[in-house]
Every structure is written in C-alpha cells, then in structure tokens.
XYZ file of C-alpha atoms in Angstrom:
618
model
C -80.624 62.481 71.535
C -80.162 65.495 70.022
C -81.294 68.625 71.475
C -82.145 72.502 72.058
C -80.746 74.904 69.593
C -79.040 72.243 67.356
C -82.297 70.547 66.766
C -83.735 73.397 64.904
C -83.574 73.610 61.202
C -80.098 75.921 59.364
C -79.701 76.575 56.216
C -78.206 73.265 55.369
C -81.230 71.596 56.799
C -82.892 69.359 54.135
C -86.325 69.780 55.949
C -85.832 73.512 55.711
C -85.450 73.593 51.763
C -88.269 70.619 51.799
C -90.906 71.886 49.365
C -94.299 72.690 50.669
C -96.826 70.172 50.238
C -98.779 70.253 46.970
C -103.076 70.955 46.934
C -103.340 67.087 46.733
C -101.541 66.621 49.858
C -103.554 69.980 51.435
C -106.509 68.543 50.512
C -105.911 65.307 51.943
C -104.583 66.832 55.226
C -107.433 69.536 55.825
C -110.148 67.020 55.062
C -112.583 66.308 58.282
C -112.480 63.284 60.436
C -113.356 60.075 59.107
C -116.824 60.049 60.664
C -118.324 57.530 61.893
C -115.601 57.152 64.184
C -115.100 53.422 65.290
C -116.407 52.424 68.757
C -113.107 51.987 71.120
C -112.852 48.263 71.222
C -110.164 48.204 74.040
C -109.079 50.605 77.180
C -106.354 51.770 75.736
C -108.336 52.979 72.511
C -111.066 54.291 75.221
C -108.390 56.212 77.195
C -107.441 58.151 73.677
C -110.940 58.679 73.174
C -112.025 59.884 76.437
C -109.106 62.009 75.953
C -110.204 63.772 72.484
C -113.569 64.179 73.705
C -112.115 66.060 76.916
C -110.511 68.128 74.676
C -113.277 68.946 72.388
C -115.126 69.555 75.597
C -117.422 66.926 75.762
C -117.636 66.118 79.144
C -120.477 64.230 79.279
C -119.529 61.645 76.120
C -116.089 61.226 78.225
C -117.725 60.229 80.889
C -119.952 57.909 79.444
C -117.099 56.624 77.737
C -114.941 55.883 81.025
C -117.611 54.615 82.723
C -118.389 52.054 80.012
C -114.823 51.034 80.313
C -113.998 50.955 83.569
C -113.960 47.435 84.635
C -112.562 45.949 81.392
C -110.041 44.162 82.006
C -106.604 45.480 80.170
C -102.638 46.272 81.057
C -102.188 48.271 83.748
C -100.360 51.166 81.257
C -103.935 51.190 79.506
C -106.162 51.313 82.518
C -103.595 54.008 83.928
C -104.550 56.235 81.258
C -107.928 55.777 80.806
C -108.241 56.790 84.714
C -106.310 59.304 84.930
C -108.041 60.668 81.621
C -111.727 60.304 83.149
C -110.226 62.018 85.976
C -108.952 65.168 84.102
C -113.023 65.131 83.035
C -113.965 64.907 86.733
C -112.146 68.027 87.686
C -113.369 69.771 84.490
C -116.992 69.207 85.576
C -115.839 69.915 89.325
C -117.778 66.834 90.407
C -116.461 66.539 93.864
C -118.231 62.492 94.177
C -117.197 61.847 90.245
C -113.934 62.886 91.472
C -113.611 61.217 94.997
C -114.476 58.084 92.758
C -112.403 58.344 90.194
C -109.304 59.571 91.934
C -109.710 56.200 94.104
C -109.293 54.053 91.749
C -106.543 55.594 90.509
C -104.725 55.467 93.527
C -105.947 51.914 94.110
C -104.299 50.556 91.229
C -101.163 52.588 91.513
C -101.249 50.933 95.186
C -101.738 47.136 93.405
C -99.012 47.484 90.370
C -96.555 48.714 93.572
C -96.300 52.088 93.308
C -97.517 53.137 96.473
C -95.226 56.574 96.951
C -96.827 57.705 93.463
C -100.167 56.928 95.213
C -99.316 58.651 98.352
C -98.243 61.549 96.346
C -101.651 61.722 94.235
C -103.721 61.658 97.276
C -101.143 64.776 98.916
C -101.457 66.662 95.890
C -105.492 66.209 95.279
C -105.965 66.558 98.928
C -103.589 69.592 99.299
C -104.567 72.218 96.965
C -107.039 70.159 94.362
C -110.658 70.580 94.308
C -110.926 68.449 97.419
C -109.018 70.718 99.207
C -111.902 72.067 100.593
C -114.770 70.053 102.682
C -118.091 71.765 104.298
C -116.298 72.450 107.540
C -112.543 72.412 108.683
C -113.173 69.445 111.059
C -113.869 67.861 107.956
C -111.027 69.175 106.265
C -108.587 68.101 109.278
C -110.223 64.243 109.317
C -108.844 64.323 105.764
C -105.830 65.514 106.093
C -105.083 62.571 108.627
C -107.070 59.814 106.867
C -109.711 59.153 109.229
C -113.064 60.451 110.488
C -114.223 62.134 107.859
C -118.443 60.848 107.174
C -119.502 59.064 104.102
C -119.529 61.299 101.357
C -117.231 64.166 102.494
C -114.845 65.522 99.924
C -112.187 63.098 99.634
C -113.266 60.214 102.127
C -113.453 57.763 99.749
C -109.857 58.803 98.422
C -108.028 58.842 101.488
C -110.349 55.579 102.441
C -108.856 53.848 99.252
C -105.055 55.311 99.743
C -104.924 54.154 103.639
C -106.238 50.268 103.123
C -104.547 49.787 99.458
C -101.586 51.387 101.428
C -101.874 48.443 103.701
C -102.040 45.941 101.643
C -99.026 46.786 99.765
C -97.077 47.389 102.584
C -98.330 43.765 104.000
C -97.226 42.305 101.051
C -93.822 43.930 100.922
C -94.777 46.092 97.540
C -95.142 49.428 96.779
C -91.987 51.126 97.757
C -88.080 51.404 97.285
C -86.141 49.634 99.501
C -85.299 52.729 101.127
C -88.297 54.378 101.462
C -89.440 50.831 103.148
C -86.218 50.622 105.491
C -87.524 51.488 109.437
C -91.562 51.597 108.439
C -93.620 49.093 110.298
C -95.839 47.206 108.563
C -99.388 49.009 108.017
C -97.573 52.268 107.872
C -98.192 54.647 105.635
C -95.974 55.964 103.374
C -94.988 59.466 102.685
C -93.980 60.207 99.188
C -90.527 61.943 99.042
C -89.355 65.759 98.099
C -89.147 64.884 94.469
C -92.031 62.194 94.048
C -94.405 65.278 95.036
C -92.272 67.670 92.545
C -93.201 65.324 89.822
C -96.487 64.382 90.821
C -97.940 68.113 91.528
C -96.521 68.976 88.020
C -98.278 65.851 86.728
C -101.774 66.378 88.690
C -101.956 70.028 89.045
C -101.453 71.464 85.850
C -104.375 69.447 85.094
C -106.670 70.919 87.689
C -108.996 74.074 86.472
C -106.543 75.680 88.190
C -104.518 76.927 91.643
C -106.533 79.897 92.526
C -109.877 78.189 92.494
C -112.755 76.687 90.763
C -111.872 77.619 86.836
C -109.823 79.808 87.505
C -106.108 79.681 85.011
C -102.471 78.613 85.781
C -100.199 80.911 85.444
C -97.525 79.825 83.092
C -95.061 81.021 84.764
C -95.500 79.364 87.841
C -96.109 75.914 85.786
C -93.038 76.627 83.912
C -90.891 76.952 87.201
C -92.562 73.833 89.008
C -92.462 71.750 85.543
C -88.690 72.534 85.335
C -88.587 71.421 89.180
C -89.854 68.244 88.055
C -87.954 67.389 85.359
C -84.756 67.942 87.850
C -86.340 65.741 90.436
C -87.381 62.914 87.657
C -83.839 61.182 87.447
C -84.174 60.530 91.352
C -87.622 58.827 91.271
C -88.056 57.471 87.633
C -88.154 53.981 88.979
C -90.718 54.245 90.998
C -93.573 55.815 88.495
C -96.146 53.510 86.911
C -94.985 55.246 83.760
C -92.080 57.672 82.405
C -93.490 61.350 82.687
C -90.367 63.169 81.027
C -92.221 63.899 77.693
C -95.522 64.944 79.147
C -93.458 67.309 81.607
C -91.421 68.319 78.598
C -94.772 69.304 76.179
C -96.227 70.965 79.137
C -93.317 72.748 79.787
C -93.022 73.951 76.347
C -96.589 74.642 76.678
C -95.948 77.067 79.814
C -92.783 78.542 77.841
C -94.906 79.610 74.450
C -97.502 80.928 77.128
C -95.337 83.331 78.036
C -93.864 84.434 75.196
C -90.702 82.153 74.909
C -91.374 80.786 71.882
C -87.231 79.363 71.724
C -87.477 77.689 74.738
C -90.718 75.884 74.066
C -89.586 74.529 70.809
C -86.130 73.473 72.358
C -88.403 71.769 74.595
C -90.432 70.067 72.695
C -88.228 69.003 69.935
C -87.312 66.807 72.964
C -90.613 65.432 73.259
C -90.328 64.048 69.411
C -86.760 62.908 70.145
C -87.834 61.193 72.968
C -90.223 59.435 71.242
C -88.255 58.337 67.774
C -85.491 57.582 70.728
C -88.855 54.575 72.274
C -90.026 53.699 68.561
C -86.562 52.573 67.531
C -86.166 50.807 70.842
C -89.298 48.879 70.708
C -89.169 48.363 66.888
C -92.537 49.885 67.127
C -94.750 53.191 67.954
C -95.026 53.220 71.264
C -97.967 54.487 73.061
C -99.184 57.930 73.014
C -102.544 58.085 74.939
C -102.464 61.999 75.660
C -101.667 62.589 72.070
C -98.307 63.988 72.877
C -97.119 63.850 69.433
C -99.382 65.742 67.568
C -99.768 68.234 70.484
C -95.655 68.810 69.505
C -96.636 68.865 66.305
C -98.906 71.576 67.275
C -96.577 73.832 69.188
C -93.561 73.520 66.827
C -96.527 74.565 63.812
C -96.789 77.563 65.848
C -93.143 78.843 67.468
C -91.702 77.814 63.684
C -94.018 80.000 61.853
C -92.713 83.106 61.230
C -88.657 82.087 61.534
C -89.062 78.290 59.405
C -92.345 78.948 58.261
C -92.022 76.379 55.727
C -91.201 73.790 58.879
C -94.307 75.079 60.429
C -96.347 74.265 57.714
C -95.150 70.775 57.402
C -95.968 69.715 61.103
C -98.745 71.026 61.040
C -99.838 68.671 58.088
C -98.289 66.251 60.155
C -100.562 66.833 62.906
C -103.324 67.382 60.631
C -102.568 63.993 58.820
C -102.559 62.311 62.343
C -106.821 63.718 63.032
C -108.479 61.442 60.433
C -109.830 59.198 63.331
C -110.154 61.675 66.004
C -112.997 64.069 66.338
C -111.730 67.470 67.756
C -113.039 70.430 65.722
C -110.836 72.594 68.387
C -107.577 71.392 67.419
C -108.419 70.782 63.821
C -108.946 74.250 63.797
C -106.381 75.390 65.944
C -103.829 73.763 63.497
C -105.352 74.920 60.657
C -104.951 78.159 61.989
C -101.403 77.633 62.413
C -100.730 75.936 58.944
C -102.618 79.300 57.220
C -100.826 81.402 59.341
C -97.427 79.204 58.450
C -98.175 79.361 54.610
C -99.449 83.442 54.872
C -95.551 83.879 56.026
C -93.800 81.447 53.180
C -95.879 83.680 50.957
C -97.929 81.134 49.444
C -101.237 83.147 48.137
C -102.582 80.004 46.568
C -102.359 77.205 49.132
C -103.086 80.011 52.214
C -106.578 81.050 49.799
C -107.107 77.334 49.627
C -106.426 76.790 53.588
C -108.836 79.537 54.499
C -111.600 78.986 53.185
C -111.175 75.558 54.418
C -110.811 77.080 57.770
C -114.051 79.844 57.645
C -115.936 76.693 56.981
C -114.763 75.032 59.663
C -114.736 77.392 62.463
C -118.676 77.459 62.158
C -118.235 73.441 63.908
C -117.121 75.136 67.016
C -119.373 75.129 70.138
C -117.373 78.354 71.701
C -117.713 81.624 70.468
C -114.254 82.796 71.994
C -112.749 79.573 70.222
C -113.554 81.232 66.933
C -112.056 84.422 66.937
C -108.529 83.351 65.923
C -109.589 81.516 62.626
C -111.733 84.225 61.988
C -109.120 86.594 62.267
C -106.368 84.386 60.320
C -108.979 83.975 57.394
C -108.780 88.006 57.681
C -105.420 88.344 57.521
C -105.107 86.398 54.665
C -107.398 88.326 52.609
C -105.654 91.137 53.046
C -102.659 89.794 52.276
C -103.785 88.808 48.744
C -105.792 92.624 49.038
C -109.340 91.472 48.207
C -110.603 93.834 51.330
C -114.086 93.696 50.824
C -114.098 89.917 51.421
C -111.921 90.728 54.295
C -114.513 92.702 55.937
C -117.379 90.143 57.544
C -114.876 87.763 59.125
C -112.938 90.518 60.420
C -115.534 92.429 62.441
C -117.065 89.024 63.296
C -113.919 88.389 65.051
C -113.933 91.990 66.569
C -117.652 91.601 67.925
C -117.142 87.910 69.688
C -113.709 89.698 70.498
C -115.551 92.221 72.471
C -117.988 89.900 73.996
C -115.238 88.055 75.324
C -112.839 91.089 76.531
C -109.807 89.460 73.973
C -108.045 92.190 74.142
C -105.065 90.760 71.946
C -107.526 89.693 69.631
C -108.829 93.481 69.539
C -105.501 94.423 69.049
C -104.859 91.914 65.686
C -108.399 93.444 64.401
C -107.490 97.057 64.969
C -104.024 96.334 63.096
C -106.067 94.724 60.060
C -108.646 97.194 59.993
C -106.164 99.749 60.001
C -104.353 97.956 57.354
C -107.294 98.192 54.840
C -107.187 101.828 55.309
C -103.788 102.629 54.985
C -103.979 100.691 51.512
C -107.303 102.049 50.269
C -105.689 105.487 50.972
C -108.563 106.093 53.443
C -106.685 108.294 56.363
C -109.354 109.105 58.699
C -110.369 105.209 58.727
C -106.630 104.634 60.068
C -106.554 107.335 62.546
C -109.378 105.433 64.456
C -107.988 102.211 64.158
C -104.424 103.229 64.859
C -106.006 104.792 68.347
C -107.852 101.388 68.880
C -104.775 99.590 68.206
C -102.513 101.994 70.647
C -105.409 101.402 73.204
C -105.215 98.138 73.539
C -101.261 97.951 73.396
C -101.782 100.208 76.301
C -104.370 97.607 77.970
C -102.129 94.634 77.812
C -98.610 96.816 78.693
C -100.366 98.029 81.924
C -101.945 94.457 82.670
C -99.953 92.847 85.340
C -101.239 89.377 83.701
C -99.117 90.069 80.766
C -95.647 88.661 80.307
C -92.480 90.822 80.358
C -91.492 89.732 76.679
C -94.746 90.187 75.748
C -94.455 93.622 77.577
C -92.299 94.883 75.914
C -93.935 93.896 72.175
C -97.214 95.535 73.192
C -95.063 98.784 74.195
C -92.953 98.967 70.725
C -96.771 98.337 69.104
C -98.267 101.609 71.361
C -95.346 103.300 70.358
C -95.371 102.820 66.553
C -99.303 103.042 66.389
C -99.264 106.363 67.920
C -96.567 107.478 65.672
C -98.375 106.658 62.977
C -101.644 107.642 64.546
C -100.077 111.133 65.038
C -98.504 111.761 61.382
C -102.409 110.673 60.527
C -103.734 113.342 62.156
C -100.875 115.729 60.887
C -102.276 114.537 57.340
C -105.720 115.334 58.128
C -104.896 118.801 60.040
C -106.634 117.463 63.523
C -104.624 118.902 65.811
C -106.107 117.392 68.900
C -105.477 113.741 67.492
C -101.411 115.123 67.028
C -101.776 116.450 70.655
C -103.550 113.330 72.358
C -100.525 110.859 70.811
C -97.818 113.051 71.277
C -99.012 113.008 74.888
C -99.103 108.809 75.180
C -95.550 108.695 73.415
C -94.678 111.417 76.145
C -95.710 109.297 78.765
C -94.129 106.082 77.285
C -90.658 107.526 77.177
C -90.300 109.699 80.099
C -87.246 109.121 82.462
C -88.991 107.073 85.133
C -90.990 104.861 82.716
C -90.350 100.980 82.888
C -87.040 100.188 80.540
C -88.791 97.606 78.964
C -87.210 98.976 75.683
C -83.673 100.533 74.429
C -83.017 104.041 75.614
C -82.220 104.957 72.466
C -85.732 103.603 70.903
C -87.419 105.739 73.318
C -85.633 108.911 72.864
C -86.615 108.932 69.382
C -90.472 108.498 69.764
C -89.548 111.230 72.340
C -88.434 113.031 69.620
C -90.576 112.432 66.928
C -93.506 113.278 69.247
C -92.472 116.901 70.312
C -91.874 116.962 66.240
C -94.910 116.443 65.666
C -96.373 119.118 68.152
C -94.053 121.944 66.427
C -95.586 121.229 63.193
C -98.817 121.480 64.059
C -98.414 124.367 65.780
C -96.207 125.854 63.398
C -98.962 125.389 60.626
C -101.926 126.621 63.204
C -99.462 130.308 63.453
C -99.950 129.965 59.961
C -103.349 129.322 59.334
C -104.163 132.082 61.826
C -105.676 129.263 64.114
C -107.286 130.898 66.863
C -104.797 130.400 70.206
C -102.072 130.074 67.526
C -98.809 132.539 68.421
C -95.179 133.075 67.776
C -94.486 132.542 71.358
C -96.281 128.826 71.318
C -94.399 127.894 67.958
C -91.152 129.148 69.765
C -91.928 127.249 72.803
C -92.390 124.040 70.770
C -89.107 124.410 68.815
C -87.260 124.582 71.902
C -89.036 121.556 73.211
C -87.558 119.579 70.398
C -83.998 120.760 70.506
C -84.433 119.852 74.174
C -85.276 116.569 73.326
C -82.890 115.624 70.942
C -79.978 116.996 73.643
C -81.324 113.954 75.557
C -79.806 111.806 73.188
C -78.138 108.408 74.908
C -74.615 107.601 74.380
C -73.091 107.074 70.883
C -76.426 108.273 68.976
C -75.076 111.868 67.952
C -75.502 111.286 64.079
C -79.229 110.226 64.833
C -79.245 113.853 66.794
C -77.700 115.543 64.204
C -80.144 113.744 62.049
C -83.114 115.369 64.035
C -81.828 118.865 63.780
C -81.258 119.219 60.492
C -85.156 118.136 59.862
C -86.410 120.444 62.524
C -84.188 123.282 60.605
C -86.034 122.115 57.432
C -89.511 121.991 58.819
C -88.748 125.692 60.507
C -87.595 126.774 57.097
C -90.958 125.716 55.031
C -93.066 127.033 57.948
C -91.319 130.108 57.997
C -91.960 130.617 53.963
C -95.244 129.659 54.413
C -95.275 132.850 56.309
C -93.401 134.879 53.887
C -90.895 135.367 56.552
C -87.536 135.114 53.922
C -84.632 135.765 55.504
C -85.272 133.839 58.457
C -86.275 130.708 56.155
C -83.391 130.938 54.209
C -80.847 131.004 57.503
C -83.194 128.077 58.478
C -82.800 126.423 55.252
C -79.109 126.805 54.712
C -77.942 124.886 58.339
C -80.383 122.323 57.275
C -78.462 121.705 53.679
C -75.446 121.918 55.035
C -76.518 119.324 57.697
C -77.725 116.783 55.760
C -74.681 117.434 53.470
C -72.621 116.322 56.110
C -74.570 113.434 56.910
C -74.496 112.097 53.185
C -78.170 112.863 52.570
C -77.689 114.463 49.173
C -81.548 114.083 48.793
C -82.789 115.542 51.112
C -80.143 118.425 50.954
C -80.964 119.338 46.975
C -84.782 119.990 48.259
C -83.858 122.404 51.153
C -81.394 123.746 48.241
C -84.622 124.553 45.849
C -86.432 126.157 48.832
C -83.438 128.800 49.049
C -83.440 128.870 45.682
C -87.133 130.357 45.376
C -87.146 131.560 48.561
C-alpha cells in the first residue's frame, strides 16, 4: 500500500495533468439528490441512512429510522452499524434513556458475536467520561461504576445491566475473549478490556460524543489527534478481537483532527491511506466493500480541501468524485460543503467559467440549509469568486450576508475572509478610505484569533503574518490619505508584534522589517506634519523619529545587512524630499547624494536616477 508523501500527485503524475471536468460532467456532478430517495429496504441500507440523516442533522428522522429497523433481522456487520449509528443520534440529542437503550444493545450483541473485551470497553468508555458519566447522586454514580445497585432508570443501569449478564453468558459459553485474556478468570467473571482495547475503543466512542468537556461542548483536535494516533499504535495488538477493522475510520478521523489544526500534509498523508485501504479490500473481495459511515466520500472530502490550493486541479476532481457519489443521499450540508471546496478548487486552477458556473450553483443551494452559521462559508466562496472575475457589485449582497450571520455567530475567521474581500473591492476600485477600515477590521481579527488560546500554533502564526501585512498596508493607507492617527495606531500594533519579548512565532528577520517599516512610516508622517505646519509638528519630533528608524534597522538579525543597507538608503531618500519640501537645499542634497550612492551600490539603478533628478533640481 502505498503511502504518505509518495502518494501525493508530482509532476509526472497523470492525475495531476488530468484535465478538469467539462460543464457536462459539472452539471451532472452539482445536480441535487435524486429525490424521492428509496425507502432502506435492509439494515445495512438503514444504517447508511440513519447515518446521512445524522449528518444533515435530522435527529428525529434517524431515530425513527433506527427504531423501525431495529429488530430486523440482518448480519451482524449490518446491525453493528446501524446501532452504533442510532447511537451517535442518541448522544446528539443527549437522551440519557435513548442512550442507556441503545448503548445496550450494542454491547449485547458485541457480547453474542464474542467480542466481549470490545463490549467491556464500550461500557468503560460510555460509563467513564460519556454522557452517562454522570447520575443524580454519586451513590448512583458508584453503583455504576461496579455494576450493581443502581434503581431502574438511573443513567446507565440498563447498560451495565446488559454488559454484566451478556458478560455471563459469553463467558459460560467459553466466547467472547482471547485465550489469554480468558486464562485464570472464573467462569461468570467479568472481563476487563486491556490497555489497548480501551485506546481503540475511546478513540472509536469518544470522538463521537458532543464532546469531553461536557454537554455540546467541542473536541479539541489536538487531543483527538494524539489519542487517535494512540490507537492506531495499539490496533495491531487487538485487531482480532474487534467486531470490525477500525484502521480507516481512525485514519479519516485522524486526518480529520490533523486539517483541524492546521496540518493540512499530515491529514492528506492520512487519508490517502483511508482510500488505499479501501482499493487494498475491493481488490481482495472482487467487490466494494462496505462503507456504512461513508468513509470514502468523507476522504474525498478532505483531500478536495488540503489539495486545493497546492493540486488544485486534484482537488477539484475528488470533489466531483464525492459529489458524483450524493445522488442517493440527502445531505444539503455536505453537498454544500463540497461544493464549496470544488469552487474554491476551480477559483485556484483559474477556471472563471466553470467556478461562475459552480457558484451560482452553490448561492442557490446554500438557501437549503437549516443553520445560519452553516452558510457563511458558501456565501463567502460565492464572494470570492466574484471578485475574482471583478464583477464587485454582484459581490456585494453575499458578502455582507456572510459578514452579518458571521457576526451573529462570533466567526471570527469568517470576519477575517470578509474584511480581506471587502478590502479587496476597495483596493481595486481605487477607493482608499474603504480599505483603511477594512484593513483595521481585518488586523483586528488577526489579532482576535493570534491572542485566542483556542487557536492552533500553525494557524498562529498565519493570523500573525496576516496582522502584520494588514497593518502595513493599513498604515501606508492612512499615509495616502494624510490621517496621521490611523499611521500612528498601526505603527503601534506592528510595534507590539515585533518587540523583543513577543512570541517567535515568526522569523526574526520578518519581524525586524515590519519593525522597520513601522517607525518608517511614523517619520514620514511626521516629517510631512513639520511641513504642513501641523500644529504639535517640530524639528525636534521629526529628529526624534529619524533616529528611531536608524535604531531600528541597527537591530538587524544576522546575515541581513544588504536588507539594512536597503532601509537606509530609503530613509536618506525620504529625508531628502522632506527636506526640499521645506526648501531646506543643502541639507537635501547631502541627504540625497548618500541615498544615490547607496542604492548604486546595491544595483538599484532605478531608484538611484530619481534621487539623481532631485539633486539635479534641487
């Protein structure tokens, strides 16, 4: 099986030169479900259905569903998934009976096909930190945790009823465990799952729980990606003795964790190994094997996303594969979530036709979805993409939609993408003051999510190069527009970016020149406040300033003395037209002639023949 790096596409790749599909094959792909969907006419199409529906989040249709099909007879593989999917829409709800019941029978047949230590485990990990963690008193909560005494109806009875007499059984019959684990236990004993049968089983169970910190509350990727890599080290050692092989669920989730947090190379390492894995059981069956959490097209869907700026022409094609895969399931969220991908996917391959065609497929669709908060990254692709092909005014409405449901919902990355658009539009309509705001909104919220403690380090470090940048730009704005506050306010953020004891999230030498080009910044405006005659405006300020820089660029790091060099010369130039300005001569031409011969040295001929015609008329 071939995998990590050498599974993505080169050069040579033929996949990589593939052409992108024509409007036929768009068409086809971004076309809605087939609807009426077909009844499920067996568990195993139930358990995929029950599954979508969770997805799309309705809970209540899933559980109808599951309950319909609960005592139809069917494989155990089938009625495996179909429980364990109702169960996922138990602890959605937060049911705790719907849950107790549900999470029974799941051990109960795990107990009956002999796989007791994967039942023991499911009942440890539900019982341990799961939403039955927690009864209406800790007597309660102790009869649980030993299997006994806990009254009809507490959380969990009728689990840990279920676990301790299917336990029984089993063990009476000689089932349910490795010969090991069975070696020295009396009969009616009940097992205790090993080390790695809970490693595998809390990364199976919990990551499908609303989440660790209570009652809807979110994983933290990075803690899923550690215990999901725990997992897949522990799988060799229990394989055997699971109802069913976990290692390309654990792998999606994993890569699931890893895009979460901003390693979008690990995650589609990871789940290129999913779709290995699963060619690798087609060609060994001689037929598609089973898929009843949709694991393929969820690869489909993360490789549509971590491929689509690098191989955005791969991107584009799964996600038509994923796309092409939704003609008999019913999930406007993923529909649109890959749709959003493939526009995204085609905006980079700098297709303007198909991405037009894509979004207003999209901003038709995204009007299907029941959450507001599910809508503001279509709305804001559709707005990229009219920008892109620069019709602004249409640009406009889904834009500050997406802003508005952005702000409802405190996105604050999605504030971010609209302030970057916004400002965008104004930069190429030539409108400055529009860009000054929206470069400060932008910096703002790069400031939000670098100071958020939620945020990952790679990510970190993204949101401080975008602060950075914005309020360069945001300061050379207000330079433009001769607002001296504005220049003051950003020169102050950059200052407070790139101090000594800020976090080195970025390259010393990055900093040093925002540094720089801050306390620039600040000497021209002052220098063209002394002379305007600005009130508060004096020679001993503009002095002050200019020393400021040169002390800056001394700070240079290591190895970066032609960048310095660089600096000096311009802050010789600028002194030299601010010093004309004030009809001060002979000090602008001693200004002017270090800067020419400084940028003669550093091969700048350009820049030197300009400083040459301001001696020449000065």
């Amino acid at each position: 099986m071939t995998s990590g790096a050498a599974s993505l596409p080169v050069a040579g790749d033929d996949r990589a030169r593939a052409d992108l599909p024509d409007l036929d094959a768009l068409r086809v792909a971004l076309g809605p479900a087939e609807l009426p969907l077909r009844h499920p006419r067996s568990v195993r199409e139930a358990a995929l259905r029950v599954s979508d529906l969770i997805h799309s989040g309705r809970l209540r249709e899933a559980r109808r569903l599951a309950e319909e099909f609960r005592d139809v007879p069917a494989p155990t593989e089938d009625r495996y998934a179909l429980t364990r999917a109702a169960l996922r829409g138990a602890l959605h709800t937060g049911r705790a009976d719907g849950i107790q019941e549900i999470a029974a029978d799941l051990v109960s047949l795990l107990h009956r096909a002999g796989y007791s230590e994967q039942a023991a485990a499911v009942v440890q990990v539900l019982l341990e930190r799961g939403p039955l963690s927690s009864g209406p008193t800790g007597r309660t909560r102790a009869a649980l945790a030993t299997g006994g005494g806990a009254g009809v109806g507490a959380p969990g009875s009728a689990l840990v009823d279920a676990s301790a007499a299917a336990s029984r059984a089993a063990s009476a019959d000689g089932v349910g465990a490795s010969a090991g684990s069975r070696r020295g236990r009396r009969r009616g004993e009940a097992i205790t799952p090993s080390a790695e049968m809970l490693s595998v089983v809390r990364s199976l169970e919990r990551t499908a729980l609303p989440g660790d910190a209570g009652e809807g509350a979110g994983i933290d990727p990075r803690r899923a990606a550690a215990r999901l890599r725990a997992a897949l080290a522990a799988l060799p050692a229990v394989r055997d003795r699971l109802l069913v092989d976990p290692e390309p669920e654990l792998l999606l989730r994993l890569a699931q964790s890893l895009e979460a947090i901003g390693d979008r190379a690990g995650a589609t390492t990871a789940v290129l190994d999913v779709l290995d894995l699963h060619e690798d059981a087609a060609a060994d069956a001689g037929e598609q094997p089973r898929d009843p959490s949709r694991l393929v097209i969820a690869a489909h869907a993360v490789l549509a996303r971590t491929l689509g700026i690098e191989h955005p022409v791969t991107a584009v094609h799964h996600a038509v594969e994923a796309l092409d895969s939704l003609h008999e399931i019913e999930d406007p969220p993923l529909r649109t979530g890959l749709i959003t991908s493939l526009l995204q996917a085609l905006m980079a391959a700098g297709d303007t036709g198909r991405a037009s065609f894509t979004a207003g497929r999209l901003l038709s669709l995204q009007r299907t979805l029941d959450s507001d908060e599910q809508r503001i990254a279509p709305l804001l692709a559709v707005a990229a993409q009219r920008v892109q092909a620069e019709r602004y005014d249409a640009a406009w409405v889904p834009l500050e939609q997406a802003r508005a449901l952005a702000h409802e919902h405190r996105d604050h990355r999605a504030l971010l993408e609209a302030a970057r658009l916004s400002a965008s539009i104004h930069e190429r309509r030539g409108d400055l003051s529009g860009s000054l705001g929206e470069l400060q909104r932008l910096a703002f919220q790069a400031r939000w999510l670098v100071d958020d403690l939620d945020t990952p380090r790679p990510e970190q470090a993204l949101m401080l190069r975008t602060e950075l940048e914005a309020n360069a730009l945001a300061l050379r704005r207000a330079l433009d527009l001769g607002r001296s506050g504005a220049v003051h306010v950003a020169a102050r953020e950059i200052e407070r970016r790139t101090r000594p004891d800020a976090t080195a999230l970025l390259p010393a030498e990055f900093l040093w020149d925002h540094l720089v080009d801050a306390r620039v910044g600040v000497f021209i405006a002052a220098g063209e406040a002394l002379a305007q005659d600005t009130d508060g405006a004096d020679e001993e300020l503009y002095e002050r300033r200019r020393r400021e820089v040169l002390e800056a660029i001394g700070q240079m790091p290591p190895g970066h003395d032609v960048r310095a060099r660089y600096w000096a010369a311009y802050l010789d130039d600028r002194h030299a037209h601010l010093l004309a300005a004030r009809d001060e001569s002979e000090a602008a031409r001693r200004a002017a002639r270090r800067a020419r011969d400084a940028y003669a040295d550093l091969g700048l001929d350009g820049d030197a023949a300009r400083v040459a015609d301001l001696l020449a008329g000065a």
